Coordinates of C-alpha atoms in Angstrom, one line a residue:
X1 CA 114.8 -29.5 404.4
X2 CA 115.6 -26.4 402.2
X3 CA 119.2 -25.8 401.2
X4 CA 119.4 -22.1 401.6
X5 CA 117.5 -19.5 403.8
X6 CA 118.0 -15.9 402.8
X7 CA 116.7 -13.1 405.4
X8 CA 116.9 -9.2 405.7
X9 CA 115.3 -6.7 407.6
X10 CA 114.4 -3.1 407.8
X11 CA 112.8 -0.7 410.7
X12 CA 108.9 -2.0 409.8
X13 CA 109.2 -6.0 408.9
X14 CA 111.5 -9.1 408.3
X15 CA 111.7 -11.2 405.5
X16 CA 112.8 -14.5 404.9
X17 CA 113.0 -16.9 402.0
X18 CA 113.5 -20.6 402.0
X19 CA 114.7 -22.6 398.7
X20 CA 116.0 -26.1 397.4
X21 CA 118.4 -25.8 394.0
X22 CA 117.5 -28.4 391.8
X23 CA 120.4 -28.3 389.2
X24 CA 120.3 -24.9 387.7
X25 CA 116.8 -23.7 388.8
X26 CA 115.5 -23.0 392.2
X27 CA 112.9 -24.4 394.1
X28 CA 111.1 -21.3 396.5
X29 CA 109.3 -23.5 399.7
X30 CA 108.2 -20.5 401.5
X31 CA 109.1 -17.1 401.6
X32 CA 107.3 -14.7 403.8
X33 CA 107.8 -10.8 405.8
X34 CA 106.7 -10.4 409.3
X35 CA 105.8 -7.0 411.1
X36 CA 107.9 -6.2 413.9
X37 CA 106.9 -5.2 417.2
X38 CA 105.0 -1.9 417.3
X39 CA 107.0 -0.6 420.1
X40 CA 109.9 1.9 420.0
X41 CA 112.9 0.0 418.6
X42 CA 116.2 1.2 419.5
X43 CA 120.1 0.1 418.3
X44 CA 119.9 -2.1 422.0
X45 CA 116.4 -3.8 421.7
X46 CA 116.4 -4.2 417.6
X47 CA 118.3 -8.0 417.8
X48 CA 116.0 -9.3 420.3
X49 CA 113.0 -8.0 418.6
X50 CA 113.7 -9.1 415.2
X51 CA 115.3 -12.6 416.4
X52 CA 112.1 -13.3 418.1
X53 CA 110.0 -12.2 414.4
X54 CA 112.2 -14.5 412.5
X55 CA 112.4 -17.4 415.3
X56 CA 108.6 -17.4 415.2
X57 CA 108.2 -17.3 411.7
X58 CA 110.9 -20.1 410.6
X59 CA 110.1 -22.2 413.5
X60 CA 107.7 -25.1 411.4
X61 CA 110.6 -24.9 408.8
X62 CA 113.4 -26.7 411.3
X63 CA 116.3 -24.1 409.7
X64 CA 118.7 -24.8 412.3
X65 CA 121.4 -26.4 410.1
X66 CA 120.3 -24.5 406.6
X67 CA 122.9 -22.5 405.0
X68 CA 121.5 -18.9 405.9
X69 CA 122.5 -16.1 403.7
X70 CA 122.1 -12.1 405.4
X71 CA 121.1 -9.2 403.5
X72 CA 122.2 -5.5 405.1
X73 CA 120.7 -2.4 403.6
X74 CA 122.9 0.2 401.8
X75 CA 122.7 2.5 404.7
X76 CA 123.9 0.5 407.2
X77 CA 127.2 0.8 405.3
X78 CA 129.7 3.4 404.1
X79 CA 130.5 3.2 400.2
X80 CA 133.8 4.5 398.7
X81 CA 134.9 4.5 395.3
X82 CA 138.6 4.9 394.7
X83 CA 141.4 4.8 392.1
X84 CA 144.6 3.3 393.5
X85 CA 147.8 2.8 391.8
X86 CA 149.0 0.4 389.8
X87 CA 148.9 -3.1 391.5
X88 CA 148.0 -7.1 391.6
X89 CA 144.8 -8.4 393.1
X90 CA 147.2 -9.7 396.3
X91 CA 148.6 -6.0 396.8
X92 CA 145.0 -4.4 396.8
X93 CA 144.0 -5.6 400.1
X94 CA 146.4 -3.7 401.9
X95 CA 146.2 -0.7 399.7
X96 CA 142.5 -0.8 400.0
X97 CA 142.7 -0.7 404.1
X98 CA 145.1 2.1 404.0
X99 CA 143.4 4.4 401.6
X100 CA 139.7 3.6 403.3
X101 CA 141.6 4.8 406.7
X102 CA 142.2 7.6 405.3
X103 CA 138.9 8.7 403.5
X104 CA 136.7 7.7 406.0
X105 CA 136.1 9.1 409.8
X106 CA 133.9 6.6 410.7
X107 CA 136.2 3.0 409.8
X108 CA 138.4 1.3 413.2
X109 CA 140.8 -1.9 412.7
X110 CA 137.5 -3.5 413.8
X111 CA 135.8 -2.4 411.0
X112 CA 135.3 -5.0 408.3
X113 CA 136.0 -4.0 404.7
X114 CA 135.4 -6.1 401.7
X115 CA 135.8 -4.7 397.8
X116 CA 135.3 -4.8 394.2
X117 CA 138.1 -4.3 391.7
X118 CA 137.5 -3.4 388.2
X119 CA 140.2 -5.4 385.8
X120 CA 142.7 -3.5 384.2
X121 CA 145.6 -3.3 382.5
X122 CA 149.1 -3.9 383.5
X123 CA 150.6 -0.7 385.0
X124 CA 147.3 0.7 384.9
X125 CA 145.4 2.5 387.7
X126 CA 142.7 0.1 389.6
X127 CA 139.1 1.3 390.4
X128 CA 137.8 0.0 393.6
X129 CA 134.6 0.0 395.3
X130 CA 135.3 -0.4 398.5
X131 CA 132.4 -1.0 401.5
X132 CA 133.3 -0.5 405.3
X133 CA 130.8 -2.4 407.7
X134 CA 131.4 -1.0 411.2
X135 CA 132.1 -3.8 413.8
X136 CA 129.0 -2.3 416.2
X137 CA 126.5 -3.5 413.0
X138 CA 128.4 -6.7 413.1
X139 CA 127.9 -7.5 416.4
X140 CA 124.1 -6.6 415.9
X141 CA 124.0 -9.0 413.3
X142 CA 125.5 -11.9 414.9
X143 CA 123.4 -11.4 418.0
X144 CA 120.2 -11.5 415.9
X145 CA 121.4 -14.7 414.0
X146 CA 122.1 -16.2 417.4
X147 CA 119.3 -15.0 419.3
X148 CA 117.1 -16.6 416.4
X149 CA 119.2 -20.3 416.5
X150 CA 120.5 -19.3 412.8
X151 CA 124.2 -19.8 412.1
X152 CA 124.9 -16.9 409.2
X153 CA 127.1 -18.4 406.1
X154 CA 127.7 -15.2 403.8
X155 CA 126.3 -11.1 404.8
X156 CA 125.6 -9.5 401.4
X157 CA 124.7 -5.6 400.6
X158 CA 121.3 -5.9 399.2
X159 CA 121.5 -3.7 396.4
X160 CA 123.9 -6.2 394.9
X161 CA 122.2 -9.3 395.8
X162 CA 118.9 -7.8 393.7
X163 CA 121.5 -6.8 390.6
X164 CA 122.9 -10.4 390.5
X165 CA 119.4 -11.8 390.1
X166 CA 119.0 -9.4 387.1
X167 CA 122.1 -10.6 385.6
X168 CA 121.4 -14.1 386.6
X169 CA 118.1 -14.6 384.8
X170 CA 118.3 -11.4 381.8
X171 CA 122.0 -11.6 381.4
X172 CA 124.6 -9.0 381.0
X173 CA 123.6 -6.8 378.5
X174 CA 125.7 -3.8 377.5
X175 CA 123.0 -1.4 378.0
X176 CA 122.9 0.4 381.5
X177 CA 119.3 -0.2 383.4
X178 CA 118.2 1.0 386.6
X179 CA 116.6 -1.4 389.0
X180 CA 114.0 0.0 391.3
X181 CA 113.4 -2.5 394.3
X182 CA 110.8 -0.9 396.6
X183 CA 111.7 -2.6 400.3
X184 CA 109.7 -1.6 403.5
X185 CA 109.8 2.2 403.5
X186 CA 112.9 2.1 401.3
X187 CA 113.9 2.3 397.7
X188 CA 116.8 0.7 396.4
X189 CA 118.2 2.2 392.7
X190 CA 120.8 0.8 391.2
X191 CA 122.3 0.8 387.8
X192 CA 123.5 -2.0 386.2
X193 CA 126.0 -1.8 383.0
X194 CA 127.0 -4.4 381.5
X195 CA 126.7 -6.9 384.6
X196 CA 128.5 -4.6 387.1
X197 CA 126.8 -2.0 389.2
X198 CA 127.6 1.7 388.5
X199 CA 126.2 3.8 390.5
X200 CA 123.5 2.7 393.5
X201 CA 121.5 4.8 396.5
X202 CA 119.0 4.0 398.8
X203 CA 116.3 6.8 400.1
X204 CA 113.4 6.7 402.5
X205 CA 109.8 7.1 401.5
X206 CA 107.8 8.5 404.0
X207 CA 104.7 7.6 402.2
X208 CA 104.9 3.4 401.9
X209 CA 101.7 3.2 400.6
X210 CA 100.5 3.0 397.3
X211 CA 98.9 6.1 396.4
X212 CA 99.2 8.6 393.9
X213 CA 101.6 10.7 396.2
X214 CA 103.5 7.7 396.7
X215 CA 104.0 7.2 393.1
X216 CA 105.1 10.6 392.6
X217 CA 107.3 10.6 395.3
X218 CA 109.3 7.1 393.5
X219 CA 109.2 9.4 390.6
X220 CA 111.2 12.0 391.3
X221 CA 113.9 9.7 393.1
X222 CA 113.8 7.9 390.0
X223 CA 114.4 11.1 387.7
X224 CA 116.6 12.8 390.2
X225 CA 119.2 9.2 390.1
X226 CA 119.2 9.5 386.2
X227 CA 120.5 13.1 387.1
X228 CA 123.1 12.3 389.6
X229 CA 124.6 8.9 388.3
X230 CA 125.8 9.9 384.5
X231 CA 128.6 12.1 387.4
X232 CA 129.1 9.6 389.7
X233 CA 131.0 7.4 387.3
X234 CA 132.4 9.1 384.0
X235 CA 131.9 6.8 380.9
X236 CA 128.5 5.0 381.6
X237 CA 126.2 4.9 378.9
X238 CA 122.7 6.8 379.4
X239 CA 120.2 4.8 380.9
X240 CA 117.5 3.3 378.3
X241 CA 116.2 0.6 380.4
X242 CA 113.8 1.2 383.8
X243 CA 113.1 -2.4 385.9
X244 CA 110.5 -1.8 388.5
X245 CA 110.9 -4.9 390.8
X246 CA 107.6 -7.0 391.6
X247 CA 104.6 -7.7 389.4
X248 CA 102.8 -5.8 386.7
X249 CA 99.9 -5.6 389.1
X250 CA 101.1 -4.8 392.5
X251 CA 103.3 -1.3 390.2
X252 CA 100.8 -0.9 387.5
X253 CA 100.2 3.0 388.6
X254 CA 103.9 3.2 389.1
X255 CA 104.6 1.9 385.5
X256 CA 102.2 3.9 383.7
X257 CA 103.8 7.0 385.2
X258 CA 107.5 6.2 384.6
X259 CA 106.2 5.4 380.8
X260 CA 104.3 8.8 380.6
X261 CA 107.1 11.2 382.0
X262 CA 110.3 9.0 380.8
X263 CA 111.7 8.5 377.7
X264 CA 113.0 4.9 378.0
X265 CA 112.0 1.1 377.7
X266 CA 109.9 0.7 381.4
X267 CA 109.4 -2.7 382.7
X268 CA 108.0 -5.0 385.4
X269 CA 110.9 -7.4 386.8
X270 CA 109.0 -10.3 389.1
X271 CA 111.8 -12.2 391.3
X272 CA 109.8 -15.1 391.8
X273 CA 108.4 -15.6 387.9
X274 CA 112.8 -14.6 387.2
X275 CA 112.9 -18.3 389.1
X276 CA 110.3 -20.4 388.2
X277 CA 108.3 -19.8 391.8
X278 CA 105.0 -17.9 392.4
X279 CA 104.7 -14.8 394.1
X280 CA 101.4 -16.1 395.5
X281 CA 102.6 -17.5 399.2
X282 CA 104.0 -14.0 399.9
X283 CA 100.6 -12.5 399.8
X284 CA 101.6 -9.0 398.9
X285 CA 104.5 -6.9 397.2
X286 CA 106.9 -9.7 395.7
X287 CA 109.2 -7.1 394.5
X288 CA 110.8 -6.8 398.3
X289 CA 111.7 -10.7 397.7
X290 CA 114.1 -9.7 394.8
X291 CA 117.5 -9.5 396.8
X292 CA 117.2 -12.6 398.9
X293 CA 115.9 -14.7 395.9
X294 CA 119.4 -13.3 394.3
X295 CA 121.4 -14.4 396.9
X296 CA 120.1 -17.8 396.7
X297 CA 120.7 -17.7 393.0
X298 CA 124.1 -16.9 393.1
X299 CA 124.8 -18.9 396.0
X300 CA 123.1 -22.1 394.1
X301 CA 125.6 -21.9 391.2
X302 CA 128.3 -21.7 393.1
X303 CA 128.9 -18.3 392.1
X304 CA 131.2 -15.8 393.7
X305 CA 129.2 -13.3 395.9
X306 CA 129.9 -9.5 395.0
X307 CA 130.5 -8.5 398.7
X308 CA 130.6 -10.8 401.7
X309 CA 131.3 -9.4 405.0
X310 CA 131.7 -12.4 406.6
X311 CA 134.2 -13.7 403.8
X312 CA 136.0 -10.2 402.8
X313 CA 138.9 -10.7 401.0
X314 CA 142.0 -10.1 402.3
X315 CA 146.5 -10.2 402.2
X316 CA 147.3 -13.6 401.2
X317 CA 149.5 -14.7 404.0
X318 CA 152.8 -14.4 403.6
X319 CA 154.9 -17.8 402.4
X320 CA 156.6 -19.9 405.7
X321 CA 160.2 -20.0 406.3
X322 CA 160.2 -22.1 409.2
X323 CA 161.4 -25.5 407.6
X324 CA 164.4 -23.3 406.4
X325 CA 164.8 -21.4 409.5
X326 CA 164.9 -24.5 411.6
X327 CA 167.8 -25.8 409.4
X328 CA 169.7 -22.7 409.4
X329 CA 169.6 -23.1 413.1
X330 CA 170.6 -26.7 413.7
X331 CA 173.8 -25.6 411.3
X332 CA 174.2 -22.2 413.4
X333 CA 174.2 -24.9 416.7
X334 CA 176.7 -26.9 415.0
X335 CA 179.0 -24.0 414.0
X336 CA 178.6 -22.6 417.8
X337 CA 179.3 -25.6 419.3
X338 CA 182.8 -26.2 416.9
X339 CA 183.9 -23.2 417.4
X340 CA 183.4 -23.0 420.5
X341 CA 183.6 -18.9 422.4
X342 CA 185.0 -16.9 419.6
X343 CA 181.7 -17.8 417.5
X344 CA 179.8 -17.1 421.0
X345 CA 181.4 -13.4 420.9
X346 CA 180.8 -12.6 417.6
X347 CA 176.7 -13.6 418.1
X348 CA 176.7 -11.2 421.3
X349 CA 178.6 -8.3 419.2
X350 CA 175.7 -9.0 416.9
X351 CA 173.1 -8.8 419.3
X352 CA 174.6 -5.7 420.2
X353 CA 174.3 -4.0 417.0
X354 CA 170.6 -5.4 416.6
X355 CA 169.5 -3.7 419.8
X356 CA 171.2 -0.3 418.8
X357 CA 169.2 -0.4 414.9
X358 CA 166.2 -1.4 417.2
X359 CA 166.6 1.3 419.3
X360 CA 167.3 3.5 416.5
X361 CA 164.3 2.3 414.3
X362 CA 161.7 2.9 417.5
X363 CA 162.9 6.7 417.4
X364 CA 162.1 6.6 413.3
X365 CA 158.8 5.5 414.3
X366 CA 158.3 8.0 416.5
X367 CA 158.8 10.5 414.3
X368 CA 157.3 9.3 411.4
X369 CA 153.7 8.9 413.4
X370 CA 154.2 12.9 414.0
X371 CA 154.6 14.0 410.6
X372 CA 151.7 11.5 409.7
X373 CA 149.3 13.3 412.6
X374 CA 150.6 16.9 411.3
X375 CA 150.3 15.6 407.5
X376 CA 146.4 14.5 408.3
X377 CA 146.1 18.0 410.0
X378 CA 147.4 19.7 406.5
X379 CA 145.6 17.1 404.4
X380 CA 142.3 18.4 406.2
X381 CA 142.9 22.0 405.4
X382 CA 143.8 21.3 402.0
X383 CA 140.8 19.5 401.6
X384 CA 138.4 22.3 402.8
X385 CA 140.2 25.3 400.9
X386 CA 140.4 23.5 397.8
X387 CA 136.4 22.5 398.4
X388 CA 133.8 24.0 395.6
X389 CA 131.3 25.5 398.1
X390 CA 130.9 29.1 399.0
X391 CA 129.9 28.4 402.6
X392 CA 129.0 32.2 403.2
X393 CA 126.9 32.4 400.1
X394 CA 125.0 29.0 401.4
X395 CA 124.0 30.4 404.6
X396 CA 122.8 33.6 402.8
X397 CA 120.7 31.5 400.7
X398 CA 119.5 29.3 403.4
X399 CA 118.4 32.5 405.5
X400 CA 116.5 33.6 402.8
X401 CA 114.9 30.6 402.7
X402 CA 114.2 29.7 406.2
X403 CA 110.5 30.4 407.6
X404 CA 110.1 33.0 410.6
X405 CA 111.4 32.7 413.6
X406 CA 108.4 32.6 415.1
X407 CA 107.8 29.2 413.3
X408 CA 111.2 27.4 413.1
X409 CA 114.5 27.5 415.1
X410 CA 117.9 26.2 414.3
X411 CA 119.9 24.6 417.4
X412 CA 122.6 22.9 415.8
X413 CA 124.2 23.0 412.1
X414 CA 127.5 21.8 410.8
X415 CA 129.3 22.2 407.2
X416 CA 131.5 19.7 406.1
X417 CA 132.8 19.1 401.6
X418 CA 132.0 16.0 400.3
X419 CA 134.6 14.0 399.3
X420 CA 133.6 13.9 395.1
X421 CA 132.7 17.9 395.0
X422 CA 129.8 19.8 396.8
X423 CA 129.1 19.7 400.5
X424 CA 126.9 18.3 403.4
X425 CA 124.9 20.8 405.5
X426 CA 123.4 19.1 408.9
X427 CA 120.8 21.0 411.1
X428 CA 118.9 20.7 414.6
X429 CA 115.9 22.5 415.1
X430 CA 112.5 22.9 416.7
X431 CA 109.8 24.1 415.1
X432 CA 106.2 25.1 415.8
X433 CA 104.5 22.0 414.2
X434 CA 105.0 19.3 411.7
X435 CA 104.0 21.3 408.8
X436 CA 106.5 24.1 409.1
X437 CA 109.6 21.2 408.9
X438 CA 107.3 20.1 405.4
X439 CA 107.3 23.3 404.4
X440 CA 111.2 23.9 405.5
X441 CA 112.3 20.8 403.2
X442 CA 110.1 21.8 400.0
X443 CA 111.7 26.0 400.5
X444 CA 115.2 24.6 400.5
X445 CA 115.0 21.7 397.9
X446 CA 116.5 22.5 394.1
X447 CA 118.6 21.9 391.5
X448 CA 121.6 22.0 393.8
X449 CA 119.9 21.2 396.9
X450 CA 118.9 17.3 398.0
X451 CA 117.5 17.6 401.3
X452 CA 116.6 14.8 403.9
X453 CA 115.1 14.4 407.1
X454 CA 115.7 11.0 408.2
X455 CA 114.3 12.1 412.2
X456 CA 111.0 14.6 413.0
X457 CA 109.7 13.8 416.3
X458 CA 106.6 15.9 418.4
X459 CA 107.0 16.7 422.1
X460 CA 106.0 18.3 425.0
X461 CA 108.2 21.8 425.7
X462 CA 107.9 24.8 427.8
X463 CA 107.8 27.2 424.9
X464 CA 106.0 27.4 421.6
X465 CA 108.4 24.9 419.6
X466 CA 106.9 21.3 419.9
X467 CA 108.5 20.1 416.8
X468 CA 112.2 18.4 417.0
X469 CA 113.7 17.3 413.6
X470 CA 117.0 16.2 411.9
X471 CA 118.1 17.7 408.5
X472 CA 120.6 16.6 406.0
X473 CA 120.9 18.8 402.9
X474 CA 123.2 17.7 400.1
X475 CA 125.0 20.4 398.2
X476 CA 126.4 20.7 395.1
X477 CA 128.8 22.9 393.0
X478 CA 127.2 26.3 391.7
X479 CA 128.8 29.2 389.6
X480 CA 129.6 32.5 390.7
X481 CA 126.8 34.0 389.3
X482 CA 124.4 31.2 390.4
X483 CA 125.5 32.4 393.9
X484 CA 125.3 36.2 392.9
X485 CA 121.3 35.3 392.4
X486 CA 120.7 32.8 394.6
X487 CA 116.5 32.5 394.3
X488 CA 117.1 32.7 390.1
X489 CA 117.1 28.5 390.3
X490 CA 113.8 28.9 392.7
X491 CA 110.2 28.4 391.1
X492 CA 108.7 31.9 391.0
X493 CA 105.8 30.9 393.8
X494 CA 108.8 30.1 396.3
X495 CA 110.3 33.8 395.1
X496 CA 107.6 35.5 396.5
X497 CA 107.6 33.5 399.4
X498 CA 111.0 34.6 400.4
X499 CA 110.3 38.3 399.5
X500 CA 107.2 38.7 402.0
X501 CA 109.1 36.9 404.8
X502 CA 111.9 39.3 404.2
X503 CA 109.5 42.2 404.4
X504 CA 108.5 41.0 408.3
X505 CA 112.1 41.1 408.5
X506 CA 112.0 37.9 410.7
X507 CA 115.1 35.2 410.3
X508 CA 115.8 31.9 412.1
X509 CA 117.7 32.0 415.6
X510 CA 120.9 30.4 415.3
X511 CA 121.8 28.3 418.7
X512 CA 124.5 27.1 420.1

C-alpha cells in the first residue's frame, strides 16, 4: 500500500498521484489524470462528478486508509498581503483575522484563513501573506473526498506545493526564478527567492493545446509577470532564472521561444526525474504532476506545509485557571459558611455592582459597534477618493475603444480601486458573434490595461446580439498626460481603428 496519495483538480481532468517514501527519496507507484464528464459542470454537480473520476481511477489502488494530501488552485482562493504591527507569532493569529475582515468583502467567521509570516525583528513590522478559503469551497471539497471514500489529511494551494518541490530537490538559492507549471487550461507563475514565494498568479489559456498560438500566448503571460511582480513586492531581485515545468520534450517549442525573446537562464524542470520516478506511466504532460509530487515531498520529510487549510494556524488557547479557581472557591465556601450572613450580604452587594458594570458595558458595546459601522462607511470613502484612477477619463478611453453598437452592447459594468493602486473594471454584454468579444479584448488590452474574460457563451435571442460574455479589465495608475492622450500608448493600427469608428459616430449602449 502507498503511503501518500496526492490529488487535484481543475474544470477539464483530475489528477492523482500515489507514492511510498523510502528514507529520503520517493517511490511514484502510479500517478495518472482522468477527463471528466463532458457534460455541463456546475458548483452543485462538480463533487459528484469528480468523486466518481477519482473513485474509478484509484479503485485497483485500495486508498481507503492512505494519507491523502488536496491541492486547490490559486483561484479558488483570495490572497492578501499585509504589514501588521509589531507582534509575536501567538498574537498574529488574531491580528491576521481582524485585518483580513477588514480587507476582504468576500471572508465570513466560516471562512478558513491560514498564513505566512516573514521573520523579523523585535519591534519590527510583520509581513503576512495571508489566504482566505471560503467555507462554500470547503464543503465542496469534503463532499468530493467523501463521495470518493478518501479521508483528506492536509489541503494545500498548489502554487506552493510546486515551489516546495523546487526547493526540495534545487535548493534555496538566493536568486529569484519563476516557475511555470502548465495545469489543464491553467498556468501557474510563481517566483521563488530565496526558498519563499514572492509574487504568484494563475491565468487561463483558452488555447490548451500545443501550437504555436499556444506558445505565444504562455509568452506573453510569462513577460507580462516579469513586469508586474518587480511592484508587487519591493526589494526582490530581477528574475534571471525561467523553470518551465515537465520535460525537455513535451516544452521544447516553448523553451526555444522563452530563450529567443528573454534575456535569462531558461530551463526544463521534470517533477518526476526531480524524484527519481519516470514520467512514462503518465503518458502525457508530466509537468501538471509537479505540485502533487511536492506535496508528497514535503509531506515525506516531515516538513511543515506552507499553507494547510485543514490545519491553519491559529490563537494558542489561553492557559487554565480552573485548578486555582476551584480552590479559591472551596476557601470562599469556607469563609461564607464562618461568617455566616454578613459575608452573604457583602457577595449580594457585589453582585449588585457586577450587574450594573454589566449593564453598563452592554451600552459601550452598543455604541462602539455604531461608530465601527460609520467608521467602515468613512473608511470606504476614503478609500475611493484617495484611489489613483481617473474613472471619467477610463470610460472616455473605453468608449473610444469599444466597437459599434451595431456589433457590441454593454448591459452591466461596475468600477471598484484595487486595494495596492489601480482599479478593476467589470462588464456584461452581448455582442453580435464571438469574434467581435476577440476583437473587444485585443482594442482594450495595453500597457495599463490586463483584460480577462473568464465566461463567453452563444445563444439563441430575439434580436441581433447572440453573444453573451463576462469581462474583467485590470487597471493601473496613469499620469495626467497619459489620460490627456489616451490612444498615445495604442499601436498605431488600433489608432486608426478608433478614428474610423468615431467617424460612423456609433458608441456602445450602456444598459441598466
Amino acid at each position: 500500500m502507498a503511503d501518500f496519495l496526492a490529488i487535484d483538480w481543475g474544470r477539464h481532468e483530475a489528477r492523482y498521484v500515489l507514492a511510498s517514501a523510502h528514507g529520503a527519496s520517493l517511490k511514484v507507484q502510479a500517478a495518472g489524470a482522468v477527463a471528466l464528464a463532458d457534460t455541463e459542470i456546475d458548483e452543485e454537480t462538480q463533487p459528484a462528478v469528480v468523486a466518481r473520476a477519482l473513485g474509478d481511477a484509484l479503485a485497483p489502488y485500495k486508498v481507503g486508509k492512505t494519507r491523502t494530501l488536496v491541492g486547490i488552485d490559486r483561484a479558488s482562493i483570495e490572497l492578501h498581503h499585509l504589514s501588521l504591527p509589531p507582534a509575536t507569532d501567538d498574537e498574529l493569529p488574531l491580528l491576521v483575522a481582524n485585518q483580513v475582515a477588514r480587507e476582504s468583502s468576500a471572508a465570513t467567521e466560516e471562512s478558513v484563513i491560514d498564513f505566512i509570516a516573514e521573520r523579523a525583528e523585535p519591534g519590527a513590522p510583520r509581513d503576512v501573506t495571508a489566504a482566505v478559503l471560503s467555507a462554500a469551497q470547503l464543503a465542496s471539497i469534503r463532499k468530493v473526498c467523501s463521495l470518493a471514500g478518501l479521508n483528506a489529511h492536509r489541503l494545500l494551494l498548489r502554487p506552493y506545493a510546486t515551489a516546495a518541490l523546487y526547493a526540495e530537490t534545487k535548493g534555496a538559492t538566493k536568486q529569484a526564478c519563476l516557475l511555470v507549471n502548465v495545469v489543464d487550461d491553467e498556468v501557474d507563475l510563481t517566483i521563488v527567492e530565496d526558498g519563499k514565494i514572492t509574487f504568484s498568479r494563475t491565468v487561463r489559456v483558452p488555447e490548451a493545446a500545443a501550437t504555436e498560438r499556444s506558445y505565444e500566448r504562455l509568452f506573453a503571460e510569462i513577460s507580462r509577470t516579469l513586469l508586474v511582480a518587480p511592484q508587487n513586492k519591493p526589494g526582490s531581485g530581477p528574475v534571471r532564472s525561467v523553470l518551465i515545468c515537465g520535460s525537455a520534450k513535451e516544452h521544447g517549442p516553448l523553451l526555444e521561444l522563452v530563450r529567443n525573446k528573454l534575456d535569462a537562464n531558461v530551463e526544463s524542470f521534470d517533477p518526476f526525474a526531480a524524484v527519481g520516478g519516470s514520467p512514462e506511466t503518465v503518458g502525457g504532460s508530466s509537468g501538471r504532476f509537479t505540485s502533487l509530487l511536492g506535496m508528497i515531498a514535503v509531506e515525506a520529510r516531515g516538513g511543515t506545509q506552507t499553507i494547510d487549510f485543514l490545519h491553519p494556524r491559529k490563537q494558542a488557547p489561553p492557559r487554565s485557571y480552573r485548578k486555582p479557581l476551584m480552590a479559591g472557591a472551596a476557601v470562599v465556601a469556607a469563609l461564607v459558611m464562618a461568617f455566616g450572613y454578613s459575608v452573604w450580604n457583602e457577595f449580594a452587594t457585589a453582585d449588585a455592582q457586577i450587574s450594573g458594570l454589566k449593564e453598563e458595558l452592554d451600552g459601550l458595546k452598543q455604541r462602539l459597534d455604531r461608530a465601527g459601522k460609520k467608521q467602515a462607511i468613512v473608511d470606504s470613502i476614503s478609500d475611493w477618493q484617495g484611489g489613483d484612477v481617473v474613472w471619467l477619463d477610463e470610460l472616455r478611453d473605453l468608449s473610444s475603444r469599444f466597437p459599434p453598437s451595431r456589433d457590441l452592447t454593454v448591459l452591466r459594468m461596475s468600477m471598484s480601486p484595487a486595494r495596492a493602486g489601480g482599479g478593476v473594471i467589470t462588464l456584461q454584454g452581448s455582442a453580435r458573434g464571438w469574434t467581435v468579444v476577440k476583437r473587444l479584448e485585443q482594442d482594450l488590452r495595453d500597457e495599463f490595461h490586463e483584460v480577462r474574460i473568464p465566461h463567453e457563451q452563444g445563444r439563441q435571442q430575439s434580436d441581433d446580439y447572440a453573444w453573451h460574455f463576462d469581462t474583467s479589465i485590470a487597471v493601473a495608475k496613469r499620469t495626467k498626460e497619459q489620460y490627456a492622450n489616451p490612444l498615445a500608448v495604442q499601436p498605431e493600427a488600433k489608432q486608426g481603428e478608433r478614428d474610423a469608428t468615431k467617424d460612423e459616430n456609433t458608441t456602445p449602449q450602456l444598459r441598466k
